[in-house]
Each structure stands twice: as structure tokens, then as C-alpha cells.
Coordinates of C-alpha atoms in Angstrom, one line a residue:
Chain A
M149 CA -118.9 -155.4 25.9
S150 CA -116.7 -157.1 23.3
I151 CA -116.5 -160.9 23.0
S152 CA -112.8 -160.7 23.7
D153 CA -113.1 -158.7 26.9
P154 CA -112.6 -161.8 29.1
L155 CA -109.3 -162.4 27.3
Y156 CA -108.1 -158.9 27.8
V157 CA -109.6 -158.1 31.2
R158 CA -106.3 -156.3 32.2
G159 CA -105.6 -155.1 28.7
K160 CA -102.8 -156.4 26.5
I161 CA -99.1 -156.7 27.2
A162 CA -96.3 -156.4 24.7
G163 CA -98.8 -155.2 22.1
V164 CA -100.7 -158.4 21.4
Y165 CA -100.7 -160.8 24.4
P166 CA -103.6 -161.1 26.8
S167 CA -102.5 -159.9 30.2
L168 CA -102.3 -162.4 33.1
S169 CA -105.0 -162.3 35.7
S170 CA -103.2 -160.1 38.3
R171 CA -100.2 -157.9 38.6
R172 CA -98.7 -160.4 41.0
D173 CA -98.8 -163.2 38.3
E174 CA -97.3 -160.7 35.8
A175 CA -94.4 -159.8 38.1
Y176 CA -93.6 -163.5 38.6
I177 CA -93.6 -164.2 34.9
E178 CA -91.5 -161.0 34.2
F179 CA -89.0 -162.4 36.7
V180 CA -89.0 -165.8 34.9
E181 CA -88.6 -164.1 31.5
D182 CA -85.6 -162.0 32.6
A183 CA -84.1 -165.0 34.4
R184 CA -84.3 -166.9 31.1
N185 CA -82.7 -164.1 29.2
A186 CA -79.8 -163.9 31.7
L187 CA -79.4 -167.5 32.7
L188 CA -80.3 -169.3 29.4
H189 CA -80.2 -167.2 26.3
G190 CA -77.3 -165.0 27.5
Q191 CA -75.3 -168.2 28.3
Q192 CA -75.6 -169.7 24.8
A193 CA -72.3 -168.4 23.4
P194 CA -70.1 -168.7 26.5
I195 CA -71.4 -172.1 27.5
A196 CA -71.0 -173.4 24.0
A197 CA -67.3 -172.3 24.0
Y198 CA -66.8 -173.8 27.4
S199 CA -68.4 -177.1 26.5
R200 CA -66.4 -177.4 23.2
D201 CA -63.2 -176.7 25.2
L202 CA -64.1 -179.4 27.7
L203 CA -64.7 -181.9 24.8
K204 CA -61.5 -181.0 23.1
K205 CA -59.4 -181.3 26.3
A206 CA -61.0 -184.7 26.8
G207 CA -60.0 -185.7 23.3
A208 CA -63.6 -186.3 22.4
S209 CA -64.9 -186.9 18.8
M210 CA -66.4 -183.7 17.5
T211 CA -68.5 -185.4 14.8
P212 CA -72.3 -185.4 15.5
D213 CA -73.0 -189.1 15.3
K214 CA -75.0 -190.7 18.1
A215 CA -72.1 -192.5 19.7
S216 CA -70.1 -189.3 19.9
C217 CA -73.1 -187.5 21.4
D218 CA -73.4 -190.2 24.1
A219 CA -69.7 -189.9 24.8
A220 CA -69.9 -186.1 25.0
E221 CA -72.8 -186.3 27.5
K222 CA -70.7 -188.4 29.8
I223 CA -67.9 -185.8 29.7
L224 CA -70.1 -182.7 29.8
M225 CA -72.5 -183.7 32.5
Q226 CA -69.7 -184.3 34.9
D227 CA -69.2 -180.6 35.0
P228 CA -71.0 -178.7 37.8
A229 CA -71.6 -175.6 35.8
L230 CA -73.3 -177.5 33.0
K231 CA -75.3 -179.6 35.4
T232 CA -76.5 -176.4 36.9
Y233 CA -77.3 -174.9 33.5
Y234 CA -79.6 -177.8 32.6
R235 CA -81.2 -177.8 36.1
V236 CA -81.9 -174.1 35.8
K237 CA -83.3 -174.5 32.2
R238 CA -85.7 -177.2 33.3
S239 CA -86.8 -175.4 36.4
L240 CA -87.4 -172.1 34.6
Q241 CA -89.4 -174.0 31.9
E242 CA -91.6 -175.5 34.6
S243 CA -91.9 -172.2 36.3
F244 CA -93.3 -170.3 33.4
W245 CA -95.9 -173.0 32.5
N246 CA -97.0 -173.2 36.1
G247 CA -97.3 -169.4 36.3
I248 CA -99.2 -169.0 33.0
R249 CA -101.5 -171.9 33.7
S250 CA -102.5 -171.0 37.2
S251 CA -103.1 -167.3 36.2
F252 CA -105.3 -168.0 33.2
N253 CA -107.1 -170.8 35.0
M254 CA -108.5 -168.1 37.3
R255 CA -110.7 -166.9 34.5
R256 CA -110.9 -170.1 32.6
D257 CA -114.7 -170.3 32.1
A258 CA -114.9 -166.7 30.8
I259 CA -112.1 -167.2 28.3
L260 CA -113.7 -170.5 27.1
A261 CA -117.0 -168.7 26.7
A262 CA -115.4 -165.9 24.7
M263 CA -113.8 -168.5 22.4
D264 CA -117.2 -170.2 21.9
A265 CA -118.8 -166.8 21.1
A266 CA -116.1 -165.9 18.6
V267 CA -116.7 -169.0 16.5
T268 CA -119.5 -167.3 14.6
K269 CA -117.9 -163.9 14.5
G270 CA -115.8 -162.4 11.7
P271 CA -113.8 -161.2 10.0
G272 CA -112.5 -164.6 9.0
T273 CA -113.7 -168.0 10.0
V274 CA -112.7 -171.0 12.1
T275 CA -113.6 -174.6 11.2
L276 CA -113.3 -177.4 13.7
D277 CA -113.2 -181.1 12.9
P278 CA -114.1 -182.9 16.1
D279 CA -114.2 -186.3 14.4
M280 CA -110.7 -186.0 12.9
P281 CA -108.5 -189.0 14.0
M282 CA -105.6 -187.6 16.1
P283 CA -102.2 -189.2 15.5
E284 CA -100.4 -190.5 18.5
Y285 CA -97.6 -187.9 18.2
S286 CA -100.1 -185.2 19.0
Q287 CA -100.0 -186.3 22.6
A288 CA -96.4 -185.3 23.0
Q289 CA -96.1 -182.5 25.6
I290 CA -93.9 -180.3 23.4
H291 CA -91.9 -177.8 25.5
L292 CA -93.6 -179.4 28.6
Q293 CA -96.7 -177.4 27.8
P294 CA -99.5 -178.6 30.1
G295 CA -102.0 -180.8 28.3
A296 CA -100.0 -180.7 25.1
Y297 CA -101.3 -178.6 22.2
A298 CA -104.4 -180.5 21.5
Y299 CA -105.7 -181.7 24.8
E300 CA -106.1 -178.6 27.0
E301 CA -108.8 -176.2 26.0
L302 CA -106.7 -173.2 26.9
G303 CA -103.8 -174.6 25.0
G304 CA -103.7 -171.9 22.4
L305 CA -103.6 -169.2 25.0
F306 CA -101.0 -171.0 27.0
Y307 CA -98.9 -171.4 23.9
D308 CA -99.2 -167.7 22.9
Y309 CA -98.2 -166.4 26.3
G310 CA -95.6 -169.1 26.5
L311 CA -94.0 -167.9 23.3
K312 CA -93.7 -164.4 24.7
V313 CA -91.8 -165.8 27.7
F314 CA -89.8 -168.3 25.7
M315 CA -88.6 -165.7 23.2
G316 CA -87.7 -163.3 26.0
G317 CA -89.2 -160.3 24.2
A318 CA -88.2 -161.1 20.6
A319 CA -91.8 -162.0 19.8
D320 CA -93.4 -158.9 21.5
N321 CA -95.8 -156.9 19.3
D322 CA -95.8 -159.9 16.9
N323 CA -92.4 -158.6 15.7
L324 CA -91.2 -162.1 15.0
P325 CA -94.2 -163.3 13.0
K326 CA -94.2 -160.0 11.1
M327 CA -90.5 -160.6 10.2
V328 CA -91.3 -164.1 9.2
A329 CA -94.2 -163.0 7.0
R330 CA -91.9 -160.5 5.2
I331 CA -89.4 -163.2 4.3
V332 CA -91.8 -165.9 3.1
R333 CA -90.9 -166.6 -0.5
V334 CA -93.6 -165.9 -3.1
P335 CA -93.7 -167.3 -6.6
A336 CA -91.4 -165.8 -9.2
D337 CA -94.4 -164.4 -11.1
G338 CA -95.4 -162.4 -8.0
K339 CA -98.9 -163.7 -8.1
V340 CA -100.1 -164.4 -4.5
T341 CA -103.8 -165.2 -4.3
R342 CA -103.8 -167.9 -1.6
V343 CA -101.4 -168.5 1.2
L344 CA -101.3 -171.4 3.7
D345 CA -99.7 -171.4 7.2
L346 CA -99.0 -175.0 8.2
G347 CA -99.1 -175.7 11.9
C348 CA -100.3 -172.2 12.6
S349 CA -100.6 -172.6 16.4
A350 CA -101.9 -169.3 18.0
G351 CA -102.2 -167.8 14.5
A352 CA -99.7 -165.0 14.9
T353 CA -97.9 -165.9 11.7
T354 CA -101.2 -166.3 9.9
T355 CA -102.4 -162.8 10.7
A356 CA -98.9 -161.5 9.9
L357 CA -99.1 -163.1 6.5
K358 CA -102.4 -161.4 5.9
L359 CA -100.9 -158.0 6.8
A360 CA -98.0 -158.8 4.4
H361 CA -100.4 -159.9 1.6
P362 CA -103.6 -158.0 2.2
D363 CA -105.2 -159.0 -1.1
A364 CA -104.6 -162.8 -0.6
E365 CA -106.8 -165.3 1.1
V366 CA -104.8 -166.6 4.0
T367 CA -105.5 -169.8 5.8
G368 CA -103.9 -171.3 8.9
I369 CA -104.3 -175.0 9.7
D370 CA -103.4 -176.8 12.9
I371 CA -104.1 -180.3 14.2
A372 CA -105.1 -178.9 17.6
A373 CA -108.6 -177.5 18.1
P374 CA -107.6 -175.4 21.1
M375 CA -105.0 -173.7 18.8
V376 CA -107.4 -172.7 16.0
R377 CA -110.1 -171.7 18.4
Y378 CA -107.8 -169.3 20.2
A379 CA -106.1 -168.2 16.9
H380 CA -109.5 -167.1 15.6
L381 CA -110.4 -165.1 18.7
R382 CA -107.0 -163.4 18.5
A383 CA -107.5 -162.6 14.8
V384 CA -111.1 -161.3 15.4
E385 CA -109.7 -159.1 18.2
Q386 CA -107.3 -157.6 15.7
N387 CA -109.9 -157.4 13.0
I388 CA -107.8 -159.4 10.5
D389 CA -109.6 -161.5 7.9
V390 CA -108.0 -164.9 8.0
H391 CA -109.3 -168.5 8.0
F392 CA -108.4 -171.2 10.5
K393 CA -109.1 -174.8 10.1
Q394 CA -108.5 -177.8 12.4
M395 CA -106.7 -180.1 9.9
N396 CA -103.9 -182.7 9.8
A397 CA -101.2 -181.4 7.4
E398 CA -100.5 -185.0 6.5
K399 CA -103.9 -185.2 4.7
M400 CA -105.1 -181.8 3.7
A401 CA -108.7 -181.1 2.5
F402 CA -107.5 -178.7 -0.2
P403 CA -107.6 -179.2 -4.0
D404 CA -104.4 -179.8 -6.0
N405 CA -102.5 -176.7 -7.1
H406 CA -104.5 -174.5 -4.7
F407 CA -102.0 -172.2 -3.0
D408 CA -99.3 -169.9 -4.2
A409 CA -97.2 -169.9 -1.1
V410 CA -97.0 -172.1 2.0
L411 CA -95.2 -171.4 5.2
S412 CA -94.1 -173.9 7.8
M413 CA -92.8 -172.1 10.9
L414 CA -91.1 -174.4 13.4
L415 CA -93.5 -177.3 12.6
F416 CA -91.3 -180.1 11.2
H417 CA -89.1 -180.6 14.2
E418 CA -92.3 -181.3 16.2
L419 CA -93.2 -184.2 13.9
P420 CA -91.8 -187.7 13.4
P421 CA -89.9 -187.9 10.1
E422 CA -92.5 -190.2 8.6
A423 CA -95.2 -187.6 9.2
S424 CA -92.9 -184.9 7.9
R425 CA -92.5 -186.7 4.6
R426 CA -96.3 -186.9 4.2
V427 CA -96.7 -183.2 5.1
L428 CA -94.1 -182.4 2.4
E429 CA -95.9 -184.5 -0.2
E430 CA -99.2 -182.8 0.7
S431 CA -97.6 -179.4 0.5
F432 CA -96.2 -180.2 -2.9
R433 CA -99.7 -181.3 -4.0
V434 CA -101.6 -178.2 -2.8
L435 CA -99.0 -175.8 -4.2
R436 CA -99.5 -174.6 -7.8
P437 CA -96.7 -175.1 -10.2
G438 CA -94.2 -172.3 -9.6
G439 CA -95.5 -172.0 -6.0
A440 CA -93.1 -171.6 -3.1
M441 CA -92.9 -173.2 0.3
T442 CA -90.8 -171.6 3.0
I443 CA -89.7 -173.8 5.9
L444 CA -88.2 -172.2 9.0
D445 CA -86.8 -174.7 11.4
F446 CA -83.7 -176.1 13.0
T447 CA -80.5 -176.9 11.1
S448 CA -79.8 -180.5 9.9
V449 CA -77.1 -182.7 11.3
D450 CA -74.8 -181.9 8.4
D451 CA -74.5 -178.3 9.7
R452 CA -73.7 -179.4 13.3
D453 CA -70.8 -180.6 15.4
V454 CA -71.1 -182.9 18.4
Y455 CA -71.9 -180.1 20.8
N456 CA -74.9 -178.6 19.1
M457 CA -76.2 -182.1 18.2
W458 CA -75.9 -183.1 21.8
F459 CA -77.6 -179.8 22.8
A460 CA -80.6 -180.8 20.6
E461 CA -80.7 -184.2 22.3
M462 CA -80.7 -182.6 25.8
D463 CA -83.5 -180.3 24.6
S464 CA -85.5 -183.4 23.5
K465 CA -85.2 -185.0 26.9
D466 CA -85.5 -182.0 29.1
N467 CA -87.8 -179.7 27.1
G468 CA -90.3 -182.1 25.6
E469 CA -88.9 -182.1 22.1
P470 CA -89.0 -185.9 21.3
F471 CA -88.9 -185.3 17.5
L472 CA -86.1 -182.7 17.4
P473 CA -83.1 -185.2 17.2
P474 CA -84.8 -187.4 14.6
F475 CA -85.7 -184.3 12.6
V476 CA -82.1 -183.0 12.7
R477 CA -80.7 -186.4 11.8
S478 CA -83.2 -186.9 9.0
N479 CA -81.6 -184.2 6.8
I480 CA -85.0 -182.9 5.6
E481 CA -83.3 -181.5 2.5
K482 CA -83.2 -185.0 1.1
T483 CA -86.9 -185.5 1.7
I484 CA -87.7 -182.1 0.2
A485 CA -85.9 -183.1 -3.0
A486 CA -87.4 -186.6 -3.0
V487 CA -91.0 -185.3 -3.1
G488 CA -90.2 -183.2 -6.1
F489 CA -89.3 -179.7 -4.8
K490 CA -86.4 -177.7 -6.1
M491 CA -84.6 -176.0 -3.3
E492 CA -83.4 -172.4 -3.7
P493 CA -80.9 -170.5 -1.5
F494 CA -82.1 -168.7 1.6
D495 CA -80.3 -165.9 3.3
P496 CA -79.7 -167.3 6.8
K497 CA -79.5 -163.7 8.2
N498 CA -83.2 -163.4 7.4
S499 CA -84.6 -165.8 9.9
L500 CA -84.8 -167.1 13.4
R501 CA -83.9 -170.6 12.3
T502 CA -82.5 -172.0 9.2
G503 CA -84.7 -171.3 6.2
R504 CA -85.4 -173.7 3.3
V505 CA -87.1 -172.4 0.2
C506 CA -88.8 -175.1 -1.8
I507 CA -90.2 -174.4 -5.3
K508 CA -92.7 -176.6 -7.1
P509 CA -91.3 -176.8 -10.6
L510 CA -93.4 -175.5 -13.5
Q511 CA -92.8 -178.7 -15.4
Q512 CA -93.1 -182.0 -13.6
Chain B
M91 CA -40.2 -149.7 44.2
S92 CA -36.5 -150.5 44.6
K93 CA -35.1 -153.6 46.0
K94 CA -33.6 -151.8 49.1
N95 CA -37.1 -150.7 50.1
G96 CA -38.0 -154.3 50.6
A97 CA -40.5 -154.7 47.7
D98 CA -39.1 -158.1 46.6
E99 CA -39.1 -159.3 50.2
L100 CA -42.8 -158.5 50.4
A101 CA -43.7 -160.0 47.0
Y102 CA -44.7 -163.3 48.7
V103 CA -47.8 -161.6 50.2
R104 CA -49.5 -161.8 46.8
D105 CA -49.5 -165.5 47.1
L106 CA -50.9 -165.7 50.6
P107 CA -54.3 -167.4 50.9
G108 CA -56.9 -164.7 51.0
F109 CA -54.8 -162.0 49.4
K110 CA -56.7 -162.2 46.1
P111 CA -60.5 -162.6 46.0
N112 CA -61.6 -166.1 44.9
N113 CA -64.6 -168.3 45.0
P114 CA -64.0 -170.8 47.7
T115 CA -66.0 -174.0 47.6
Y116 CA -66.7 -176.1 50.7
F117 CA -68.7 -179.0 49.1
E118 CA -67.7 -181.6 46.7
Q119 CA -70.4 -180.4 44.4
E120 CA -69.7 -176.7 43.7
A121 CA -73.4 -176.2 42.8
I122 CA -74.3 -176.8 46.4
D123 CA -72.0 -173.9 47.5
H124 CA -73.8 -171.7 44.9
L125 CA -77.2 -172.8 46.0
I126 CA -76.6 -172.0 49.6
G127 CA -75.4 -168.5 48.6
I128 CA -78.5 -168.0 46.5
V129 CA -80.9 -169.2 49.1
L130 CA -79.4 -166.8 51.7
E131 CA -79.6 -163.9 49.2
L132 CA -83.2 -164.7 48.4
G133 CA -84.1 -164.8 52.1
G134 CA -82.7 -161.2 52.5
E135 CA -84.6 -160.0 49.4
L136 CA -87.8 -161.7 50.4
W137 CA -87.7 -160.3 53.9
T138 CA -86.9 -156.8 52.6
L139 CA -90.1 -157.0 50.5
R140 CA -92.2 -158.4 53.3
D141 CA -91.1 -155.6 55.6
R142 CA -91.7 -152.9 53.0
M143 CA -95.1 -154.3 51.9
A144 CA -96.4 -154.6 55.5
Y145 CA -95.3 -151.0 56.2
M146 CA -96.8 -149.7 53.0
E147 CA -100.1 -151.4 53.6
E148 CA -100.2 -150.0 57.1
L149 CA -99.6 -146.5 55.8
L150 CA -102.3 -146.9 53.1
R151 CA -104.9 -148.2 55.5
D152 CA -104.2 -145.4 57.9
S153 CA -104.6 -142.9 55.1
G154 CA -108.0 -144.3 54.0
S155 CA -106.7 -145.0 50.5
K156 CA -108.3 -147.5 48.1
V157 CA -105.0 -148.2 46.5
L158 CA -104.8 -151.7 47.9
E159 CA -107.8 -152.7 45.7
K160 CA -105.9 -151.6 42.6
L161 CA -102.7 -153.5 43.3
D162 CA -103.7 -156.6 41.5
A163 CA -106.1 -155.2 38.9
G164 CA -103.7 -152.5 37.6
R165 CA -100.1 -152.1 36.5
P166 CA -97.3 -149.7 37.4
S167 CA -96.7 -146.6 35.3
D168 CA -94.5 -147.0 32.3
A169 CA -91.7 -145.2 34.1
L170 CA -91.9 -147.5 37.1
Q171 CA -92.1 -150.6 34.9
A172 CA -88.9 -149.4 33.2
K173 CA -87.2 -148.9 36.5
L174 CA -88.4 -152.3 37.8
S175 CA -87.2 -154.0 34.6
A176 CA -83.7 -152.6 35.0
E177 CA -83.7 -153.5 38.7
R178 CA -85.0 -157.0 38.0
K179 CA -82.2 -157.7 35.5
E180 CA -79.6 -156.5 38.1
F181 CA -81.2 -158.6 40.8
I182 CA -81.2 -161.7 38.7
S183 CA -77.5 -161.2 37.7
R184 CA -76.6 -160.5 41.3
V185 CA -78.4 -163.4 42.8
Y186 CA -77.9 -166.1 40.2
S187 CA -75.0 -165.3 37.8
R188 CA -72.5 -166.9 40.2
L189 CA -73.9 -170.2 39.1
Y190 CA -71.9 -169.8 35.9
S191 CA -68.7 -168.2 37.3
R192 CA -66.8 -171.4 36.5
Y193 CA -66.6 -170.5 32.8
G194 CA -67.1 -166.8 32.9
G195 CA -70.9 -166.9 32.2
D196 CA -71.5 -164.6 35.2
K197 CA -70.2 -161.8 32.9
A198 CA -72.6 -162.7 30.1
Q199 CA -75.2 -160.1 29.0
H200 CA -79.0 -160.6 29.2
T201 CA -80.2 -161.5 25.7
T202 CA -83.5 -162.5 24.1
A203 CA -83.8 -165.8 22.2
P204 CA -81.3 -166.0 19.4
M205 CA -82.7 -164.5 16.2

């Protein structure tokens, strides 16, 4: 019997995800996933056009400042179709967490025991830091995930399966992490000895980075112990040699000039801007001169009109994204430059979200 | 048709209430009209399933099959999963897409998260 058997008691689904505890639970979640694809993802383009039309007919300001967003909300949330959309969005988000949590809780003790047993197994390692001070922002229940990332022992597993549902199939077979790993910028000299995955969550991008750079030492850090514990078990199951550490990216325990490449996949919009600045400063410190940092995240306010700025504000309120609007409004490009990075162009067709490539100059 | 055949005299019928299909609303909040339609539709779907499940379980018990034990532990064949997936998408569209008929969202295609 393998240590990961309790995780994969009904096998895997979509290539990499542990199956839910029964076919009944699975059918329920398949329904929620398809409902999201039809009633949320599929609506993005038509509902944006409809909303902008409503705003224009009302003579609303289309600039993305806060006052215009507040005015837009008053106009848009009078509309029954838009009220319905946001009700459906909230309900489906609650549905998928409820379905995932109740299903995995049925074999909770066995999964926790498997994660404990995996701590000493390789390939790769996991290092926990139970005495690490946890910043207050870590308590935010991002995406409404039960227990937040750090305070529910099955948080990594919930997040992993939640991503499958949230992405509606786009992340199946780790396709999304593998795509991300392929587009992570490497230094101009091509030398990639050490790679760092910031805010690695369930470790899917970390293992994908190892597959893309098999000769490099790849490390994933996350502030949440449940994430790195689960990520390690997931990597052990796939026999991929990566290292996970529970660590705050604001204060990393790595030497200066240590990494050749750093990835941040959808981390910064889940941090307050003050923390983001410290993470960027630390990333600059641990990258070697000529090293490259790739940031994949949401667009800044300068690339938005009032509709998609307001959409981000609705997401913050209704989907547990308290730091998304401050992130968007912070124009992180300015902070990237302020800490010393030189930004290089990134092909927007390459990524899920906007990419920012940050190079640590050879001469400082 | 020519005028003497009475085509123009009958043109008014096109404007009669009920001549063209529409989406009547009876409540001040249009969403309530949609929700009642959805709840009724779901009742029909749920009952159809209950009836079918009860009949299937009776047939399985009568035949001495152990299939019932496998229902939760297993998973349908790839072919049946593909069939169910297509039917589930159609079911979701049929039951819920009316919610967005106001702006044409009921014609939108299923998509995954934006890439």
C-alpha cells in the first residue's frame, strides 16, 4: 500500500486530482463545474458588452476611479439580469466549496495521516515552520475557501480540487501549470540552476517548473503549512524531486543572489500592497544579477475601464478577494521599478493573466 | 401575396398579443419569474430521476446483482461519462440560461475560465 492511497482511494480525475469520496459527490461537482462554465465563464463577453452599454446609455463615466465605480454599481445593480448573475456566481462558489469540503471530510483522518507519513518521504522535501509569525492578512478567506489557506489542515487539498472546478477544465492534467512553467522567463545567459515558486499553494506549478527545468533545484514556498504539506504529498505521488518550505515571502530564509528564476503565479493580488512591496524587495535580493522574475497576475488599473475595475471590486466583496482592488489600483509596475528591477515586454497571448517580466540588472 | 387576396388586411395579426413568442414577466422583479420556472423545471428533473432510480434499484435487487454496492465506489465508463457530460451541459443550458435572456446570454457557449 502506498502512502498516497488514502488520497487516491477512487483514483485520480482529470489526470492529477484526487477523486472525491463517492460518485454522488463527483456528479454534484461536475454539475457545479459545468454550471460555472455556462453561467459564469460563458457569460463574460456578453455580460461585459451589456454592462458597458447600460453604463453608456446612463451617461456614466467610463474612467476606473473609485467614484466612477461606485456610480457604476448604482446603475448596474439595478438590472435584474446582473443581479441574477452575481447571485448565481456567489451561490455556485459556495456550492463547490461545500461539495468539496463535505466529500473530503469523509476520509479526513486517513488523508491527514497520509500527509504526515509523506513528510519523511522523497523525492524532494517539505520543511514546516510552526513558530513562524503569521501575518493578519493570511486569515482572509480568499475565494471563500473554508478555513482560509492556512487554518484548515486539508486546505491544500481543498485548494487543488477547487482550482479544478474554478478553472472549469483549463487546469486539468496540470495543463495550466505546465503552460506557465514553459513561459517563465529564464536569464539571458540561459543558466538555470535554482528556481523559486513564490506562493506555491498546492505545488502544481512547482512540479511543472521541475519538469520544464529537470536539471535545476526547484523550491516552492508558501506561508500556509497545509499547502506545502499537501504539495509535498502530491509531488511524492508524481515522483517529482522538488522542495517545499513553509515561509513568508516577505522575509525569505535564502541567501542573496541565490536563484536564477522566480515565478509568482497569482500571488500578488492576494496580498496587501505593503506586503507586495516587501515580497518584491526580497525577490530582488534572492535573485542573482541577470536573474529573471515572472509575475502572472491581474491587470493594473491603467489597463482597465470602469466596468472591469468594478468587476474586480465585486469580486473582492463576493468572492473573498479583499486585496484585488488595492492590487489593481497600486499599479505594481511602479513598485517593480522602485525596488530596482528592469521590466521587459511579455507577450500577453502567452498567459492566463497579464505577465510582467522583471530582470535584476547585472550592474546595480 | 397580392393586395386583393387580403394580405394587407391581415397584416395586423402580426402585432396581436401572443402572435410572436416572448418572455412574459408577471412580477416586478424579472428574476422571480425566472426562478419559478427553474424551480418547476428542477422538480420535473428530480422526480424523473427518483422514479428511474427506484425502478432500477428494484430491478437490480430482483436480479441478485451486487451493482448497487459499486455505485458510489466506481465511476461510469468513459463512453457514458462523455454522454453524461454532453447531457449535463444541455440540461444546464435548458434549465438556467433563461436567467440571462435579457441581454442574449442564453445563447452564450459554455467556456472554461478565460486563458
